[in-house]
Coordinates of C-alpha atoms in Angstrom, one line a residue:
M1 CA 125.4 -89.8 180.8
S2 CA 124.2 -86.4 181.8
P3 CA 127.0 -83.9 182.5
T4 CA 127.7 -83.4 186.2
V5 CA 126.5 -80.0 187.5
P6 CA 129.0 -78.5 189.9
P7 CA 127.6 -77.5 193.2
P8 CA 127.0 -73.8 193.8
P9 CA 129.7 -71.9 195.5
L10 CA 129.4 -71.6 199.2
A11 CA 128.6 -68.2 200.6
P12 CA 131.3 -66.7 202.7
P13 CA 130.6 -67.2 206.4
R14 CA 129.0 -64.2 208.1
I15 CA 131.2 -62.5 210.5
P16 CA 129.4 -61.1 213.5
R17 CA 129.7 -57.4 213.8
R18 CA 131.9 -56.3 216.7
R19 CA 130.8 -53.5 218.8
G20 CA 133.1 -50.6 219.1
R21 CA 135.3 -50.3 222.0
L22 CA 133.5 -47.1 223.2
S23 CA 130.1 -48.9 223.0
T24 CA 131.5 -51.9 224.9
W25 CA 133.1 -49.7 227.5
Y26 CA 129.9 -47.7 227.9
R27 CA 127.7 -50.7 228.3
A28 CA 130.0 -52.1 231.0
R29 CA 129.6 -49.0 233.2
S30 CA 127.1 -48.7 236.0
L31 CA 123.9 -46.7 235.5
R32 CA 125.3 -44.0 237.8
S33 CA 128.5 -43.8 235.7
R34 CA 126.6 -43.7 232.4
L35 CA 124.4 -40.9 233.7
T36 CA 127.5 -39.0 234.8
F37 CA 129.1 -39.6 231.4
L38 CA 126.1 -38.5 229.4
T39 CA 125.7 -35.3 231.6
T40 CA 129.3 -34.4 231.2
A41 CA 129.3 -35.1 227.5
A42 CA 126.2 -33.0 226.9
V43 CA 127.7 -30.1 228.9
A44 CA 131.0 -30.5 227.2
V45 CA 129.4 -30.3 223.7
A46 CA 127.4 -27.2 224.8
I47 CA 130.4 -25.5 226.2
A48 CA 132.5 -26.3 223.2
A49 CA 129.9 -25.0 220.9
S50 CA 129.5 -21.9 222.9
A51 CA 133.3 -21.3 223.1
L52 CA 133.7 -21.8 219.3
A53 CA 130.8 -19.5 218.6
C54 CA 132.3 -16.9 220.9
W55 CA 135.7 -17.2 219.3
F56 CA 134.4 -16.9 215.8
I57 CA 132.2 -13.9 216.7
V58 CA 135.1 -12.1 218.3
E59 CA 137.4 -13.0 215.4
K60 CA 134.9 -11.6 212.9
Q61 CA 134.4 -8.4 214.9
L62 CA 138.1 -7.7 215.3
Y63 CA 139.0 -8.3 211.6
D64 CA 135.9 -6.3 210.5
Q65 CA 137.2 -3.5 212.7
V66 CA 140.7 -3.7 211.1
R67 CA 139.2 -3.9 207.7
N68 CA 136.9 -0.9 208.2
D69 CA 139.8 1.1 209.7
L70 CA 142.0 0.2 206.7
Q71 CA 139.2 1.1 204.3
S72 CA 138.9 4.6 205.8
V73 CA 142.6 5.4 205.2
P74 CA 142.8 7.9 202.2
P75 CA 145.1 6.5 199.5
P76 CA 148.1 8.7 198.2
Q77 CA 147.5 10.1 194.7
A78 CA 151.1 10.3 193.5
A79 CA 154.7 9.3 194.3
T80 CA 158.3 9.9 193.2
L81 CA 160.2 7.0 191.8
Q82 CA 163.4 5.9 193.7
R83 CA 166.6 6.0 191.8
P84 CA 167.7 3.4 191.1
C85 CA 164.3 1.6 191.3
P86 CA 164.5 -1.7 193.3
S87 CA 162.6 -4.7 191.9
T88 CA 161.6 -6.3 195.2
P89 CA 160.1 -5.0 198.4
E90 CA 163.1 -6.2 200.4
A91 CA 165.5 -4.2 198.2
A92 CA 163.3 -1.1 198.3
L93 CA 163.1 -1.2 202.1
A94 CA 166.9 -1.7 202.4
Q95 CA 167.6 1.3 200.0
A96 CA 165.2 3.5 201.9
Q97 CA 166.8 2.7 205.3
A98 CA 170.3 3.2 203.8
D99 CA 169.7 6.6 202.3
Q100 CA 167.5 8.5 204.8
T101 CA 168.3 11.9 203.3
A102 CA 168.1 11.3 199.6
G103 CA 165.7 13.6 197.8
D104 CA 164.6 11.0 195.3
L105 CA 162.6 9.0 197.8
P106 CA 158.9 9.0 196.9
N107 CA 156.9 11.7 198.6
L108 CA 153.1 11.8 199.1
P109 CA 151.0 14.7 197.8
R110 CA 151.6 18.0 199.6
G111 CA 154.6 16.3 201.4
G112 CA 152.3 14.5 204.0
P113 CA 153.5 11.4 205.9
A114 CA 152.8 7.9 204.5
P115 CA 149.5 6.5 205.7
R116 CA 150.2 3.3 207.7
D117 CA 152.7 1.0 206.0
T118 CA 152.6 2.2 202.3
Q119 CA 154.3 0.6 199.3
F120 CA 154.3 1.6 195.6
V121 CA 154.6 -0.7 192.7
W122 CA 155.3 0.9 189.3
A123 CA 153.4 -1.1 186.8
D124 CA 155.2 0.1 183.7
Q125 CA 158.7 -0.3 185.1
G126 CA 158.1 -3.3 187.4
C127 CA 159.9 -1.7 190.4
V128 CA 159.0 -1.1 194.0
S129 CA 159.5 1.9 196.2
V130 CA 158.5 2.8 199.8
P131 CA 158.1 6.3 201.4
F132 CA 160.7 8.0 203.5
G133 CA 160.9 6.6 207.1
A134 CA 159.4 3.2 206.1
T135 CA 160.2 0.4 208.5
R136 CA 158.4 -2.5 206.8
A137 CA 157.8 -3.7 203.3
I138 CA 154.7 -5.7 202.1
V139 CA 155.0 -9.0 200.3
I140 CA 153.6 -8.9 196.8
Q141 CA 151.5 -11.9 196.0
P142 CA 150.9 -13.3 192.5
G143 CA 147.9 -11.7 190.9
D144 CA 148.1 -8.5 192.9
M145 CA 149.1 -6.4 189.8
A146 CA 146.4 -7.8 187.5
S147 CA 143.8 -7.4 190.2
A148 CA 144.8 -3.8 191.0
L149 CA 145.1 -2.7 187.4
S150 CA 141.5 -3.7 186.8
L151 CA 140.3 -1.4 189.6
K152 CA 138.3 1.7 188.9
P153 CA 138.8 5.0 190.7
N154 CA 137.7 4.9 194.4
Q155 CA 137.8 1.1 194.3
A156 CA 140.0 -1.1 196.6
I157 CA 140.8 -4.7 197.3
I158 CA 141.4 -5.8 200.8
R159 CA 143.1 -9.1 201.5
D160 CA 145.1 -10.9 204.1
G161 CA 148.9 -10.7 203.6
R162 CA 152.3 -10.5 205.3
Y163 CA 155.2 -8.2 205.7
T164 CA 158.6 -9.3 204.4
N165 CA 159.6 -10.1 208.0
G166 CA 156.8 -12.6 208.3
D167 CA 154.4 -10.6 210.5
P168 CA 150.7 -10.9 209.5
A169 CA 148.9 -8.0 208.0
M170 CA 145.8 -6.9 206.2
V171 CA 146.6 -5.2 202.8
R172 CA 144.6 -2.8 200.8
L173 CA 145.3 -2.4 197.0
T174 CA 144.3 0.7 195.1
L175 CA 145.3 2.1 191.7
G176 CA 147.1 5.5 191.6
R177 CA 148.8 7.8 189.1
G178 CA 152.4 8.9 189.0
P179 CA 153.9 12.3 187.9
A180 CA 153.8 11.1 184.3
H181 CA 150.3 9.7 184.7
N182 CA 151.7 6.2 184.7
S183 CA 149.9 3.5 186.7
I184 CA 151.0 2.8 190.3
V185 CA 149.6 0.1 192.5
V186 CA 149.4 1.6 196.0
M187 CA 149.6 -1.0 198.8
V188 CA 148.6 0.1 202.3
A189 CA 148.9 -2.5 205.2
T190 CA 147.9 -2.7 208.8
P191 CA 149.6 -5.2 211.1
T192 CA 147.2 -7.9 212.5
K193 CA 149.7 -9.6 214.8
A194 CA 148.1 -8.0 217.9
V195 CA 144.7 -9.3 216.7
E196 CA 146.1 -12.8 216.3
E197 CA 147.7 -12.6 219.8
S198 CA 144.4 -11.4 221.2
L199 CA 142.6 -14.3 219.5
R200 CA 145.2 -16.8 220.8
Q201 CA 144.8 -15.5 224.3
L202 CA 141.0 -15.7 224.0
A203 CA 141.3 -19.3 222.7
F204 CA 143.4 -20.3 225.8
L205 CA 140.9 -18.5 228.1
L206 CA 137.9 -20.2 226.5
A207 CA 139.7 -23.6 226.6
G208 CA 140.4 -23.1 230.3
V209 CA 136.8 -22.0 231.0
A210 CA 135.5 -25.0 229.0
L211 CA 137.7 -27.5 230.9
G212 CA 136.7 -26.0 234.2
G213 CA 133.0 -26.1 233.1
I214 CA 133.4 -29.7 232.0
A215 CA 135.0 -30.6 235.4
L216 CA 132.2 -28.9 237.2
A217 CA 129.6 -30.6 235.0
A218 CA 131.2 -34.0 235.7
L219 CA 131.0 -33.3 239.5
A220 CA 127.5 -31.9 239.2
G221 CA 126.5 -34.9 237.0
R222 CA 127.9 -37.3 239.6
L223 CA 126.0 -35.6 242.4
V224 CA 122.8 -35.4 240.3
A225 CA 123.1 -39.1 239.4
R226 CA 123.6 -40.1 243.0
S227 CA 120.6 -38.0 244.1
A228 CA 118.4 -39.2 241.3
L229 CA 119.3 -42.9 241.8
K230 CA 119.0 -42.8 245.5
P231 CA 115.4 -44.3 245.3
V232 CA 116.8 -46.9 243.0
D233 CA 119.5 -47.8 245.5
Q234 CA 116.8 -48.1 248.2
L235 CA 114.7 -50.3 245.9
T236 CA 117.8 -52.4 245.2
D237 CA 118.5 -52.8 248.9
A238 CA 114.9 -53.7 249.6
V239 CA 114.9 -56.4 246.8
E240 CA 118.2 -57.8 248.0
H241 CA 116.8 -57.9 251.6
I242 CA 113.8 -59.8 250.4
A243 CA 115.9 -62.2 248.3
R244 CA 118.2 -62.7 251.3
T245 CA 115.7 -63.0 254.1
E246 CA 112.5 -64.0 252.1
E247 CA 110.6 -61.3 254.2
V248 CA 108.1 -60.0 251.7
G249 CA 106.1 -56.9 252.6
S250 CA 109.1 -54.5 252.9
T251 CA 108.4 -51.1 251.4
I252 CA 110.4 -48.0 250.6
P253 CA 109.4 -44.4 251.0
V254 CA 107.9 -42.7 248.0
Q255 CA 108.8 -39.0 247.3
G256 CA 107.4 -36.9 244.5
D257 CA 105.4 -37.9 241.5
D258 CA 108.1 -38.8 238.9
E259 CA 109.1 -42.0 237.2
I260 CA 111.2 -43.1 240.2
A261 CA 108.2 -42.5 242.5
R262 CA 106.0 -44.6 240.2
L263 CA 108.6 -47.4 240.3
S264 CA 108.7 -47.2 244.1
T265 CA 104.9 -47.3 244.3
S266 CA 104.8 -50.3 241.9
F267 CA 107.4 -52.1 244.0
N268 CA 105.5 -51.3 247.2
S269 CA 102.3 -52.6 245.7
M270 CA 104.1 -55.8 244.4
S271 CA 105.7 -56.4 247.8
T272 CA 102.4 -55.9 249.6
A273 CA 100.6 -58.2 247.2
L274 CA 103.3 -60.9 247.7
A275 CA 102.9 -60.5 251.5
N276 CA 99.1 -60.8 251.2
S277 CA 99.5 -63.8 249.0
R278 CA 101.9 -65.5 251.4
E279 CA 99.5 -64.7 254.3
R280 CA 96.6 -66.2 252.3
Q281 CA 98.6 -69.3 251.6
T282 CA 99.6 -69.6 255.3
R283 CA 96.0 -69.1 256.4
L284 CA 94.8 -71.6 253.8
I285 CA 97.3 -74.2 254.9
A286 CA 96.4 -73.6 258.6
D287 CA 92.7 -73.6 258.0
A288 CA 92.9 -76.7 255.7
G289 CA 95.0 -78.5 258.4
H290 CA 92.4 -77.6 261.0
E291 CA 89.5 -78.8 258.9
L292 CA 91.3 -82.0 257.8
R293 CA 92.2 -82.9 261.4
T294 CA 88.7 -83.6 262.5
P295 CA 87.7 -86.2 259.9
L296 CA 91.1 -87.7 260.0
T297 CA 91.0 -88.1 263.8
S298 CA 87.6 -89.6 263.5
L299 CA 88.8 -92.0 260.8
R300 CA 91.8 -93.0 262.9
T301 CA 89.6 -93.6 265.9
N302 CA 87.2 -95.8 264.0
V303 CA 90.1 -97.7 262.3
D304 CA 91.8 -98.3 265.7
L305 CA 88.6 -99.6 267.1
L306 CA 88.2 -102.1 264.3
I307 CA 91.8 -103.2 264.5
R308 CA 91.6 -103.6 268.3
S309 CA 88.5 -105.7 268.0
D310 CA 90.2 -108.0 265.6
D311 CA 93.4 -108.2 267.6
T312 CA 91.6 -109.1 270.9
G313 CA 89.4 -111.7 269.3
R314 CA 86.2 -109.8 270.4
P315 CA 84.5 -108.8 267.2
L316 CA 82.1 -105.9 267.3
P317 CA 78.4 -106.5 267.0
P318 CA 77.2 -106.4 263.4
A319 CA 75.1 -103.2 264.0
T320 CA 78.0 -101.4 265.6
R321 CA 80.4 -102.5 262.9
T322 CA 78.0 -101.4 260.1
K323 CA 77.6 -98.0 261.9
L324 CA 81.4 -97.6 262.1
L325 CA 81.8 -98.4 258.4
G326 CA 79.0 -95.9 257.5
N327 CA 80.7 -93.2 259.6
M328 CA 84.0 -94.0 257.9
K329 CA 82.4 -93.7 254.4
A330 CA 80.8 -90.4 255.3
Q331 CA 84.1 -89.1 256.6
M332 CA 85.8 -90.2 253.5
Q333 CA 83.2 -88.4 251.4
E334 CA 83.7 -85.3 253.5
L335 CA 87.4 -85.5 253.0
T336 CA 86.9 -85.8 249.2
V337 CA 84.6 -82.8 249.1
L338 CA 87.0 -80.8 251.2
I339 CA 90.0 -81.6 249.0
G340 CA 88.0 -80.8 245.9
D341 CA 87.1 -77.4 247.4
L342 CA 90.7 -76.8 248.3
L343 CA 91.8 -77.5 244.8
Q344 CA 89.1 -75.2 243.4
L345 CA 90.2 -72.3 245.7
S346 CA 93.9 -72.8 245.1
R347 CA 93.6 -71.3 241.6
P348 CA 93.8 -67.6 242.5
D349 CA 97.1 -68.2 244.4
S350 CA 98.7 -70.0 241.5
P351 CA 99.1 -69.3 237.8
K352 CA 95.7 -69.3 236.3
P353 CA 94.9 -72.5 234.5
V354 CA 93.6 -72.7 231.0
R355 CA 89.8 -72.6 231.3
T356 CA 87.3 -73.6 228.7
L357 CA 85.1 -70.5 228.1
S358 CA 81.9 -70.9 226.2
V359 CA 78.4 -69.5 225.9
V360 CA 76.6 -70.8 229.0
A361 CA 72.8 -71.0 229.5
V362 CA 72.4 -69.8 233.0
H363 CA 68.7 -70.7 233.2
E364 CA 69.5 -74.3 232.3
I365 CA 72.2 -74.4 235.0
A366 CA 69.7 -73.1 237.5
E367 CA 67.2 -75.7 236.6
R368 CA 69.7 -78.5 236.9
A369 CA 70.8 -77.2 240.3
V370 CA 67.2 -77.0 241.5
E371 CA 66.6 -80.7 240.5
R372 CA 69.7 -81.7 242.5
A373 CA 68.7 -79.6 245.5
K374 CA 65.3 -81.3 245.5
L375 CA 67.1 -84.7 246.0
R376 CA 69.0 -83.2 249.0
G377 CA 66.0 -81.6 250.5
P378 CA 63.0 -83.8 249.7
G379 CA 60.7 -82.1 252.2
L380 CA 61.3 -78.6 250.9
V381 CA 59.2 -76.5 248.5
F382 CA 61.0 -74.9 245.5
E383 CA 59.5 -72.0 243.7
T384 CA 61.3 -71.5 240.4
S385 CA 61.1 -68.8 237.8
T386 CA 63.9 -68.6 235.3
A387 CA 64.1 -66.5 232.1
P388 CA 66.6 -67.3 229.4
W389 CA 70.0 -65.7 230.0
Y390 CA 73.4 -66.5 228.4
V391 CA 76.9 -65.6 229.6
H392 CA 80.4 -66.2 228.4
A393 CA 82.0 -68.2 231.2
D394 CA 83.4 -71.5 232.4
A395 CA 80.3 -73.8 232.5
A396 CA 81.6 -76.2 235.2
G397 CA 82.7 -73.4 237.5
L398 CA 79.5 -71.4 237.2
E399 CA 77.4 -74.5 237.7
R400 CA 79.4 -75.3 240.8
A401 CA 78.7 -71.8 242.2
V402 CA 74.9 -72.1 241.6
I403 CA 74.8 -75.6 243.2
N404 CA 76.7 -74.3 246.2
L405 CA 74.2 -71.5 246.7
L406 CA 71.3 -74.0 246.6
D407 CA 73.1 -76.4 248.9
N408 CA 73.6 -73.6 251.4
A409 CA 69.9 -72.7 251.2
V410 CA 68.9 -76.4 251.7
K411 CA 71.2 -76.8 254.6
Y412 CA 69.7 -73.8 256.6
S413 CA 66.1 -74.2 255.6
P414 CA 63.7 -75.6 258.2
P415 CA 61.7 -78.8 257.4
G416 CA 58.9 -78.0 254.9
G417 CA 60.5 -74.6 254.2
T418 CA 60.4 -72.8 250.9
I419 CA 63.3 -71.9 248.6
A420 CA 62.6 -69.3 245.9
V421 CA 64.9 -69.3 242.8
R422 CA 64.5 -66.4 240.4
L423 CA 66.5 -65.5 237.2
D424 CA 65.5 -62.3 235.5
G425 CA 67.6 -60.0 233.4
G426 CA 70.9 -61.7 234.4
V427 CA 70.1 -61.4 238.1
L428 CA 69.8 -64.8 239.9
T429 CA 68.4 -64.7 243.4
V430 CA 68.1 -67.6 245.9
R431 CA 65.9 -67.0 248.9
D432 CA 65.5 -69.4 251.9
H433 CA 63.4 -69.1 255.1
G434 CA 66.1 -70.2 257.5
P435 CA 67.6 -68.4 260.5
G436 CA 69.3 -65.9 258.3
I437 CA 72.7 -64.3 258.9
P438 CA 73.5 -61.8 261.6
Q439 CA 74.4 -58.4 260.4
D440 CA 77.9 -58.5 262.0
E441 CA 78.7 -61.7 260.2
L442 CA 77.9 -60.5 256.7
P443 CA 81.4 -59.2 255.9
Y444 CA 82.9 -62.7 256.5
V445 CA 80.5 -65.0 254.7
F446 CA 82.7 -65.3 251.6
D447 CA 86.0 -65.8 253.5
R448 CA 87.6 -69.2 253.2
F449 CA 86.8 -71.7 256.0
W450 CA 84.6 -69.1 257.8
R451 CA 81.6 -70.6 259.5
S452 CA 79.0 -68.9 261.6
P453 CA 79.3 -69.9 265.3
S454 CA 75.7 -70.9 265.3
S455 CA 76.2 -73.4 262.4
R456 CA 79.4 -75.1 263.4
Q457 CA 77.5 -78.3 264.3
L458 CA 76.2 -78.5 260.7
P459 CA 78.2 -80.4 258.1
G460 CA 80.4 -78.4 255.7
S461 CA 83.9 -77.0 255.3
G462 CA 83.3 -73.3 255.1
L463 CA 84.5 -73.2 251.5
G464 CA 81.2 -73.2 249.5
L465 CA 80.5 -69.5 249.5
S466 CA 84.2 -68.8 248.7
I467 CA 83.9 -71.0 245.7
V468 CA 80.7 -69.1 244.7
A469 CA 82.5 -65.7 244.9
Q470 CA 85.5 -66.9 242.9
S471 CA 83.4 -68.5 240.1
V472 CA 81.1 -65.5 239.8
R473 CA 84.1 -63.1 239.8
E474 CA 85.8 -65.1 237.0
A475 CA 82.6 -64.9 235.0
G476 CA 82.7 -61.1 235.3
G477 CA 79.8 -60.9 237.7
E478 CA 79.3 -60.1 241.3
V479 CA 77.6 -61.9 244.2
S480 CA 76.1 -60.6 247.5
L481 CA 74.5 -62.2 250.5
G482 CA 72.2 -60.5 253.0
P483 CA 68.8 -60.5 254.7
A484 CA 65.6 -60.9 252.8
Q485 CA 64.3 -57.7 251.3
D486 CA 60.8 -58.2 252.5
G487 CA 62.0 -58.3 256.2
G488 CA 61.0 -61.9 256.7
P489 CA 63.2 -64.7 258.0
G490 CA 66.0 -66.2 255.9
A491 CA 68.7 -65.0 253.7
L492 CA 68.8 -63.7 250.1
A493 CA 71.8 -64.5 247.8
T494 CA 72.0 -62.3 244.7
V495 CA 74.2 -63.1 241.6
R496 CA 74.6 -60.5 238.8
L497 CA 76.1 -61.8 235.5
P498 CA 76.8 -60.0 232.3
G499 CA 75.3 -61.4 229.2
G500 CA 72.1 -61.3 227.2
P501 CA 68.8 -63.1 226.7
S502 CA 70.1 -64.8 223.5
P503 CA 73.3 -66.8 222.8
D504 CA 74.4 -64.3 220.0

């Protein structure tokens, strides 16, 4: 037996990452609140950065001023050692204050007063002394002696320090010589408590100004967000009104040329397009009902007549019965054609179906349409001239358009009339010699269910030319209908299609 291989260990389940509380809170806010929050945050960051920069600049200027002032103080060149010599600054200050009249207190050269707060540290004896009248002593930090003893003449070290009572100070260290030419570290200090108090007050002032600025920024951000989103509120109200009442066509005023104005313009265009679409649907339904009523009424009359003849026991004469059945068949064919035309025209008002696009030979379609037109108009003369032309389109729809144009020409041509069909360079023309179209009726010839008052007695639904316009438009071309160019009787239909003389 082969050894059993243990299954691989299961990977630990993946734990979905949780969004932070701040992110969750932010996403739960309204757009107006988020704009206010972002505006306030941006202003707060800017104010905080400005306040910090201001505070640090002022701090640097003040301390540089203190440092330069301390640097300009001339150091004493000699001092007299106190007797006995204290070992700490505190003891030296206490001894100086206890014996204000003793002659062994250290004196500066030529008996001048001590510059600022001065303190002497005798390097060889490790004791500290202060001048007569001193009120403060300076704390000696570790490393002061080593740093000062390494100084050269006219060199100084300036550092931050403190007095023995805890007050802040800035201290200057220099190296001097005593009466016996022994080394003395001279410490001169300037208090910086006033500077720190000024900086503290400045910090409170800047903090107050920053908080006030942030509050004003929040208020301004709220007002700006409300003003900026007012068109959005109007758009929302309009959309809610349409959803509540189903009254398409409502528009909102457009102001300016910004993104909100573009959104408002797009909404107005969409609302107007929806209103036009609904109007077209309503008109299509009304026109279709009107066109369907006539053949249905005729069918019902003929059926009622047949039923009544059977119920009364008085059958119709065979000739009359045959005529009724023939009329019923013609009416059924008319209904079939009308319903097919309605289905063809319903495509623009619904999602576009998937059409089979291919390379279509327009000259072959024209030739087949002419052969079919000859069957419908046996007494007519057809003059045909077609040059090869290929277009990328829906073959069935384009053939239906050409057939409708020829059927229309056959319908209005007089007996023995001539129909000229030409195809040259992608331009298909169909010329008949009928009554033509009045100039004032030309703008309506491609409308659905429109029929000229002079041709309402002729068969047809008024949808043929609408189907022509739709099919040609879907093929990327254009169609027009007008009077004959030579000034003679009849109408001229012109179809321009993109493509080429070869299928490549």
